[in-house]
């Protein structure tokens, strides 16, 4: 059967007369279909594409930011009225994105790889990647809308219809009972994979549990892992250089803590841990070996991601799975970890790793080397859905993080997706064009940072003032 005959045969089953009428009106009769000019053939076969003109005529005409309290939200506008959304990573400056505007104006958003190669030099590890990643996912949102397909289809299709979620958990009462109570609440909500913050901060009030803790407690910021309290503060001192050690009493306390929580949730549920604190490789080995009886799903970010050989030392010393990667930028940052089997699981964040396509490449490369992938996330449902598309399209995927649980309004930030977004520990993969969600403007406006704007014009970023080539 000829292509035209096959097409007509399929449509006839639904409405033969309607098809004949439309074909005749369009100047494309069934008999002439095979001999029609290519322009008319393309016009007919692409009639469901959401466009004002051909996708080849799309141009980027503007970029704006909403100063949302979790992270800046980016919007890229085109000359055809189609726009794309993206998240700049939590804790990142919107100027990481705005500096890219003059470099992409006038370009066709469908040329994602070309644009990405042009702007990726302006990204870097962790929050420095926020602008590049936000732009990249917004481009894919546009492409999906223009061609009327979900983003996962652009990545080669999907392996799963639902994406499994692991739920991050902190407890106000930082005791085994406090964490056990919170964990049970998560289980009752339907989550099937849990994570808890657990580390040396639990030992600060335990006598003789830590070596060198008194020194750090007297410094600005104390032993807080976060905050910019100066380059010599605990938070800003890399793990190998704190000289903090865990005593046998400290190990025993953390071991009992893990035992109590594991006993409360049972062994049927994957349980992983994060935020162990700024400790060196030898202390990390002590901890991973001590945690072996509790079959943790992983221990996360024990040391900075770039200490590849130290990661390999830890991983080779224990049966407890190791994981890192939320601050890695591009496949090139992940390759040393993967090539050396320095960790058991990689952990990209789509808002830092390079965006949608780069994260898919990272996952595939890890799969080829026998390494699984979980996904980190802390932003709005925009990049969450971008992560869902990548997770759906990547075979070695394990679970995607949920931090939206800390924001009661999180589900209400977007429209177009079934609610709750996370249902019984899973997210349904969107089938709508693009990322599959649109902003609920009124809710976003209610949660802007103090004095922040809502997609205000940004003409001051229109003009390119530098020569960006990195070679002579």
C-alpha positions as semicolon CSV with decimal commas, in nm:
position;residue;x (nm);y (nm);z (nm)
1;X;0,000;0,000;0,000
2;X;0,135;0,346;-0,095
3;X;0,194;0,603;0,184
4;X;-0,098;0,817;0,067
5;X;-0,328;0,513;0,051
6;X;-0,217;0,401;0,399
7;X;-0,286;0,748;0,538
8;X;-0,632;0,764;0,383
9;X;-0,714;0,409;0,495
10;X;-0,636;0,496;0,860
11;X;-0,834;0,817;0,857
12;X;-1,131;0,662;0,672
13;X;-1,190;0,439;0,974
14;X;-1,281;0,752;1,172
15;X;-1,436;0,991;0,924
16;X;-1,391;0,929;0,551
17;X;-1,613;1,210;0,432
18;X;-1,447;1,467;0,657
19;X;-1,105;1,370;0,533
20;X;-1,208;1,389;0,166
21;X;-1,362;1,729;0,221
22;X;-1,054;1,869;0,396
23;X;-0,819;1,722;0,140
24;X;-1,018;1,876;-0,147
25;X;-1,037;2,216;0,020
26;X;-0,665;2,209;0,078
27;X;-0,599;2,140;-0,289
28;X;-0,464;1,794;-0,210
29;X;-0,691;1,522;-0,343
30;X;-0,618;1,161;-0,266
31;X;-0,537;1,090;-0,623
32;X;-0,293;1,377;-0,644
33;X;-0,132;1,322;-0,302
34;X;0,164;1,130;-0,440
35;X;0,228;1,393;-0,705
36;X;0,171;1,705;-0,497
37;X;0,447;1,963;-0,450
38;X;0,660;1,892;-0,144
39;X;0,542;2,217;0,015
40;X;0,178;2,102;0,012
41;X;0,274;1,758;0,137
42;X;0,463;1,910;0,429
43;X;0,181;2,153;0,499
44;X;-0,065;1,867;0,525
45;X;0,149;1,622;0,720
46;X;0,257;1,886;0,971
47;X;-0,082;2,050;1,014
48;X;-0,095;1,961;1,384
49;X;0,226;2,148;1,461
50;X;0,153;2,440;1,693
51;X;0,300;2,726;1,492
52;X;0,231;3,065;1,341
53;X;0,489;3,001;1,069
54;X;0,741;2,724;1,003
55;X;0,960;2,625;1,302
56;X;1,259;2,722;1,089
57;X;1,141;3,083;1,120
58;X;1,133;3,084;1,501
59;X;1,346;3,351;1,665
60;X;1,424;3,432;2,028
61;X;1,312;3,789;2,093
62;X;1,329;3,829;2,471
63;X;1,428;3,676;2,805
64;X;1,283;3,777;3,141
65;X;1,297;3,663;3,504
66;X;1,050;3,625;3,788
67;X;1,226;3,670;4,123
68;X;1,062;3,371;4,289
69;X;1,156;3,284;4,647
70;X;1,276;2,926;4,582
71;X;1,473;3,013;4,268
72;X;1,457;3,261;3,979
73;X;1,216;3,152;3,705
74;X;1,315;3,225;3,346
75;X;1,095;3,280;3,042
76;X;1,220;3,289;2,682
77;X;0,990;3,456;2,426
78;X;0,978;3,395;2,050
79;X;0,848;3,585;1,749
80;X;0,563;3,333;1,713
81;X;0,409;3,379;2,055
82;X;0,545;3,049;2,185
83;X;0,754;3,075;2,502
84;X;0,959;2,840;2,717
85;X;1,009;2,818;3,094
86;X;1,314;2,723;3,299
87;X;1,441;2,733;3,657
88;X;1,766;2,892;3,768
89;X;1,891;2,668;4,048
90;X;1,805;2,738;4,412
91;X;2,053;2,976;4,569
92;X;2,174;3,099;4,229
93;X;2,186;3,459;4,107
94;X;1,950;3,548;3,822
95;X;2,239;3,727;3,654
96;X;2,385;3,386;3,568
97;X;2,092;3,367;3,325
98;X;2,056;3,730;3,223
99;X;2,415;3,751;3,101
100;X;2,320;3,495;2,835
101;X;2,038;3,699;2,686
102;X;2,246;3,904;2,443
103;X;2,413;3,583;2,325
104;X;2,091;3,408;2,221
105;X;1,867;3,689;2,091
106;X;1,776;3,631;1,728
107;X;1,869;3,263;1,734
108;X;1,629;2,983;1,649
109;X;1,537;2,809;1,979
110;X;1,506;2,477;1,797
111;X;1,883;2,471;1,751
112;X;1,941;2,365;2,110
113;X;2,281;2,207;2,064
114;X;2,419;2,508;1,876
115;X;2,293;2,747;2,144
116;X;2,415;2,521;2,424
117;X;2,768;2,508;2,279
118;X;2,764;2,886;2,254
119;X;2,663;2,949;2,616
120;X;2,799;2,655;2,814
121;X;3,133;2,833;2,872
122;X;2,942;3,071;3,101
123;X;2,834;2,790;3,334
124;X;3,026;2,613;3,606
125;X;2,983;2,378;3,903
126;X;2,679;2,402;4,128
127;X;2,488;2,733;4,117
128;X;2,717;2,879;3,851
129;X;2,541;2,651;3,602
130;X;2,197;2,789;3,686
131;X;2,166;3,024;3,390
132;X;2,285;2,783;3,122
133;X;2,057;2,506;3,251
134;X;1,752;2,734;3,275
135;X;1,798;2,849;2,916
136;X;1,849;2,495;2,791
137;X;1,531;2,355;2,947
138;X;1,330;2,656;2,826
139;X;1,444;2,582;2,471
140;X;1,320;2,225;2,499
141;X;0,990;2,354;2,634
142;X;0,954;2,566;2,320
143;X;1,043;2,278;2,089
144;X;0,789;2,048;2,247
145;X;0,518;2,312;2,215
146;X;0,603;2,391;1,854
147;X;0,606;2,028;1,743
148;X;0,322;1,927;1,978
149;X;0,516;1,652;2,158
150;X;0,634;1,598;2,518
151;X;1,002;1,659;2,581
152;X;1,076;1,294;2,663
153;X;0,990;1,209;2,302
154;X;1,272;1,439;2,189
155;X;1,508;1,225;2,398
156;X;1,419;0,900;2,223
157;X;1,100;0,803;2,405
158;X;1,031;0,673;2,752
159;X;1,110;0,363;2,957
160;X;0,842;0,431;3,218
161;X;0,506;0,603;3,254
162;X;0,564;0,693;3,619
163;X;0,877;0,826;3,787
164;X;0,961;0,706;4,137
165;X;1,029;0,973;4,398
166;X;1,251;0,971;4,705
167;X;1,142;1,209;4,977
168;X;1,393;1,428;5,155
169;X;1,328;1,447;5,530
170;X;1,445;1,673;5,807
171;X;1,312;1,668;6,163
172;X;1,271;1,955;6,407
173;X;1,343;1,710;6,687
174;X;1,682;1,573;6,583
175;X;1,654;1,247;6,774
176;X;1,589;0,890;6,657
177;X;1,229;0,925;6,773
178;X;1,191;1,259;6,596
179;X;1,324;1,122;6,267
180;X;1,130;0,796;6,299
181;X;0,808;0,991;6,342
182;X;0,879;1,201;6,032
183;X;0,972;0,895;5,830
184;X;0,646;0,722;5,920
185;X;0,458;1,033;5,809
186;X;0,631;1,009;5,471
187;X;0,540;0,642;5,441
188;X;0,177;0,720;5,522
189;X;0,181;0,975;5,238
190;X;0,270;0,694;4,999
191;X;0,642;0,752;4,949
192;X;0,834;0,432;4,881
193;X;1,189;0,571;4,908
194;X;1,317;0,791;5,191
195;X;1,617;1,011;5,268
196;X;1,717;1,178;5,592
197;X;1,982;1,432;5,689
198;X;2,219;1,258;5,924
199;X;2,570;1,358;6,019
200;X;2,811;1,503;6,266
201;X;2,577;1,791;6,355
202;X;2,389;1,531;6,558
203;X;2,702;1,494;6,771
204;X;2,763;1,856;6,865
205;X;2,600;1,813;7,206
206;X;2,738;1,464;7,269
207;X;3,047;1,485;7,495
208;X;3,366;1,331;7,356
209;X;3,202;1,241;7,022
210;X;3,411;1,467;6,800
211;X;3,775;1,571;6,784
212;X;3,842;1,941;6,708
213;X;3,476;2,042;6,738
214;X;3,544;2,295;7,015
215;X;3,777;2,490;6,788
216;X;3,512;2,525;6,517
217;X;3,232;2,609;6,757
218;X;3,425;2,918;6,861
219;X;3,449;3,042;6,500
220;X;3,192;3,261;6,326
221;X;2,907;3,035;6,213
222;X;3,016;2,750;6,439
223;X;2,988;2,405;6,280
224;X;2,700;2,503;6,057
225;X;2,754;2,341;5,715
226;X;2,587;2,629;5,530
227;X;2,632;3,003;5,501
228;X;2,904;3,242;5,393
229;X;3,082;3,321;5,718
230;X;3,420;3,390;5,562
231;X;3,669;3,177;5,373
232;X;3,808;3,021;5,692
233;X;3,471;2,928;5,843
234;X;3,365;2,566;5,884
235;X;3,109;2,598;5,603
236;X;3,368;2,732;5,360
237;X;3,648;2,490;5,454
238;X;3,675;2,186;5,230
239;X;3,618;1,856;5,405
240;X;3,978;1,726;5,417
241;X;4,098;2,043;5,589
242;X;3,874;2,065;5,897
243;X;4,068;1,807;6,104
244;X;3,737;1,696;6,253
245;X;3,739;1,331;6,359
246;X;3,467;1,103;6,493
247;X;3,550;0,916;6,810
248;X;3,431;0,561;6,891
249;X;3,163;0,720;7,110
250;X;3,048;0,932;6,815
251;X;3,041;0,630;6,584
252;X;2,840;0,434;6,841
253;X;2,587;0,718;6,872
254;X;2,533;0,749;6,496
255;X;2,516;0,372;6,458
256;X;2,242;0,348;6,720
257;X;2,064;0,642;6,559
258;X;2,058;0,465;6,221
259;X;1,950;0,138;6,385
260;X;1,655;0,305;6,556
261;X;1,533;0,478;6,239
262;X;1,578;0,165;6,028
263;X;1,385;-0,036;6,286
264;X;1,102;0,219;6,273
265;X;1,063;0,219;5,893
266;X;1,163;-0,143;5,828
267;X;1,397;-0,289;5,570
268;X;1,145;-0,298;5,286
269;X;1,194;0,073;5,213
270;X;1,511;0,213;5,053
271;X;1,666;0,456;5,301
272;X;1,945;0,695;5,209
273;X;2,134;0,965;5,400
274;X;2,280;1,308;5,332
275;X;2,460;1,604;5,496
276;X;2,719;1,407;5,690
277;X;2,933;1,712;5,743
278;X;3,279;1,838;5,663
279;X;3,497;1,540;5,741
280;X;3,791;1,384;5,562
281;X;3,820;1,058;5,372
282;X;3,928;0,846;5,672
283;X;3,629;0,956;5,878
284;X;3,402;0,887;5,581
285;X;3,538;0,533;5,561
286;X;3,468;0,484;5,932
287;X;3,108;0,592;5,882
288;X;3,032;0,394;5,567
289;X;3,164;0,075;5,727
290;X;2,966;0,142;6,046
291;X;2,646;0,184;5,842
292;X;2,677;-0,145;5,654
293;X;2,434;-0,341;5,880
294;X;2,150;-0,104;5,791
295;X;2,159;-0,152;5,412
296;X;2,136;0,214;5,326
297;X;2,045;0,288;4,965
298;X;2,335;0,534;4,960
299;X;2,545;0,779;5,159
300;X;2,551;1,113;4,982
301;X;2,820;1,379;4,932
302;X;3,053;1,255;5,203
303;X;3,333;1,464;5,052
304;X;3,341;1,717;4,764
305;X;3,264;1,565;4,425
306;X;3,597;1,660;4,266
307;X;3,814;1,439;4,490
308;X;3,783;1,143;4,256
309;X;4,056;0,925;4,405
310;X;3,935;0,983;4,760
311;X;3,584;0,887;4,650
312;X;3,725;0,568;4,506
313;X;3,901;0,495;4,835
314;X;3,571;0,526;5,020
315;X;3,372;0,325;4,768
316;X;3,627;0,044;4,754
317;X;3,634;0,018;5,133
318;X;3,266;-0,055;5,196
319;X;2,951;-0,231;5,082
320;X;2,745;0,081;5,156
321;X;2,663;0,248;4,821
322;X;2,817;0,591;4,763
323;X;2,669;0,879;4,565
324;X;2,762;1,229;4,451
325;X;2,706;1,470;4,163
326;X;2,447;1,738;4,242
327;X;2,715;2,006;4,192
328;X;2,881;1,857;3,882
329;X;2,856;2,052;3,556
330;X;2,843;1,869;3,223
331;X;2,936;1,514;3,137
332;X;3,303;1,615;3,159
333;X;3,269;1,655;3,538
334;X;3,103;1,316;3,574
335;X;3,345;1,122;3,354
336;X;3,627;1,089;3,610
337;X;3,382;0,958;3,870
338;X;3,229;0,715;3,623
339;X;3,548;0,604;3,447
340;X;3,713;0,528;3,779
341;X;3,403;0,371;3,934
342;X;3,466;0,617;4,216
343;X;3,099;0,609;4,323
344;X;2,823;0,354;4,295
345;X;2,553;0,600;4,188
346;X;2,568;0,938;4,014
347;X;2,337;1,219;4,123
348;X;2,294;1,499;3,866
349;X;2,073;1,800;3,928
350;X;1,918;1,915;3,600
351;X;1,966;2,275;3,716
352;X;2,343;2,225;3,748
353;X;2,439;1,936;3,521
354;X;2,379;2,116;3,192
355;X;2,006;2,080;3,145
356;X;1,787;1,819;2,984
357;X;1,993;1,672;2,700
358;X;2,323;1,683;2,889
359;X;2,168;1,498;3,184
360;X;2,035;1,233;2,948
361;X;2,389;1,195;2,807
362;X;2,531;1,169;3,160
363;X;2,282;0,897;3,251
364;X;2,352;0,700;2,934
365;X;2,728;0,721;2,985
366;X;2,691;0,596;3,341
367;X;2,468;0,311;3,223
368;X;2,731;0,202;2,972
369;X;2,970;0,174;3,266
370;X;2,734;-0,014;3,495
371;X;2,651;0,279;3,723
372;X;2,298;0,381;3,824
373;X;2,157;0,735;3,832
374;X;1,937;0,915;4,085
375;X;1,833;1,277;4,029
376;X;1,872;1,564;4,276
377;X;1,621;1,850;4,273
378;X;1,538;2,162;4,473
379;X;1,343;2,417;4,267
380;X;0,994;2,465;4,120
381;X;0,769;2,219;3,934
382;X;0,910;2,356;3,607
383;X;1,252;2,194;3,639
384;X;1,088;1,912;3,832
385;X;0,894;1,818;3,521
386;X;1,211;1,860;3,315
387;X;1,370;1,607;3,551
388;X;1,070;1,377;3,512
389;X;1,115;1,377;3,133
390;X;1,482;1,285;3,168
391;X;1,403;1,017;3,425
392;X;1,139;0,869;3,196
393;X;1,384;0,855;2,905
394;X;1,687;0,712;3,090
395;X;1,700;0,341;3,161
396;X;1,938;0,332;3,460
397;X;1,731;0,583;3,660
398;X;1,648;0,500;4,025
399;X;1,457;0,783;4,192
400;X;1,404;1,162;4,181
401;X;1,428;1,381;4,490
402;X;1,131;1,570;4,630
403;X;1,181;1,887;4,831
404;X;0,854;2,047;4,726
405;X;0,701;1,890;5,034
406;X;0,847;2,179;5,237
407;X;0,631;2,432;5,045
408;X;0,253;2,398;5,096
409;X;0,181;2,596;4,777
410;X;0,424;2,398;4,556
411;X;0,159;2,209;4,355
412;X;-0,034;2,530;4,296
413;X;0,258;2,699;4,121
414;X;0,170;2,531;3,790
415;X;-0,131;2,440;3,581
416;X;-0,189;2,170;3,324
417;X;-0,079;1,871;3,530
418;X;-0,285;1,639;3,749
419;X;-0,273;1,715;4,122
420;X;-0,118;1,619;4,349
421;X;0,190;1,621;4,129
422;X;0,344;1,350;4,348
423;X;0,085;1,080;4,408
424;X;0,167;0,784;4,631
425;X;0,538;0,830;4,575
426;X;0,528;0,862;4,195
427;X;0,489;1,133;3,931
428;X;0,299;1,064;3,611
429;X;0,508;1,146;3,306
430;X;0,343;1,442;3,125
431;X;0,200;1,377;2,780
432;X;0,131;1,743;2,699
433;X;0,361;1,938;2,466
434;X;0,689;2,066;2,602
435;X;0,755;2,026;2,972
436;X;0,382;1,980;3,024
437;X;0,315;2,261;3,273
438;X;0,233;2,631;3,267
439;X;0,279;2,879;3,548
440;X;-0,004;2,984;3,775
441;X;0,093;3,352;3,765
442;X;-0,112;3,459;4,064
443;X;0,047;3,204;4,298
444;X;0,397;3,286;4,173
445;X;0,335;3,657;4,236
446;X;0,241;3,579;4,597
447;X;0,584;3,428;4,663
448;X;0,832;3,662;4,498
449;X;1,134;3,774;4,698
450;X;1,098;4,112;4,866
451;X;1,110;4,379;4,597
452;X;1,136;4,116;4,323
453;X;0,994;4,157;3,975
454;X;0,758;3,936;3,773
455;X;0,900;3,896;3,422
456;X;0,986;4,264;3,394
457;X;1,156;4,387;3,072
458;X;1,535;4,343;3,071
459;X;1,661;4,574;2,790
460;X;1,986;4,640;2,976
461;X;2,089;4,282;2,891
462;X;2,017;4,308;2,517
463;X;2,358;4,423;2,397
464;X;2,660;4,194;2,365
465;X;2,973;4,370;2,489
466;X;3,240;4,102;2,473
467;X;3,427;3,873;2,237
468;X;3,348;3,526;2,374
469;X;3,571;3,296;2,170
470;X;3,801;3,101;2,401
471;X;4,082;3,042;2,153
472;X;4,307;3,249;1,924
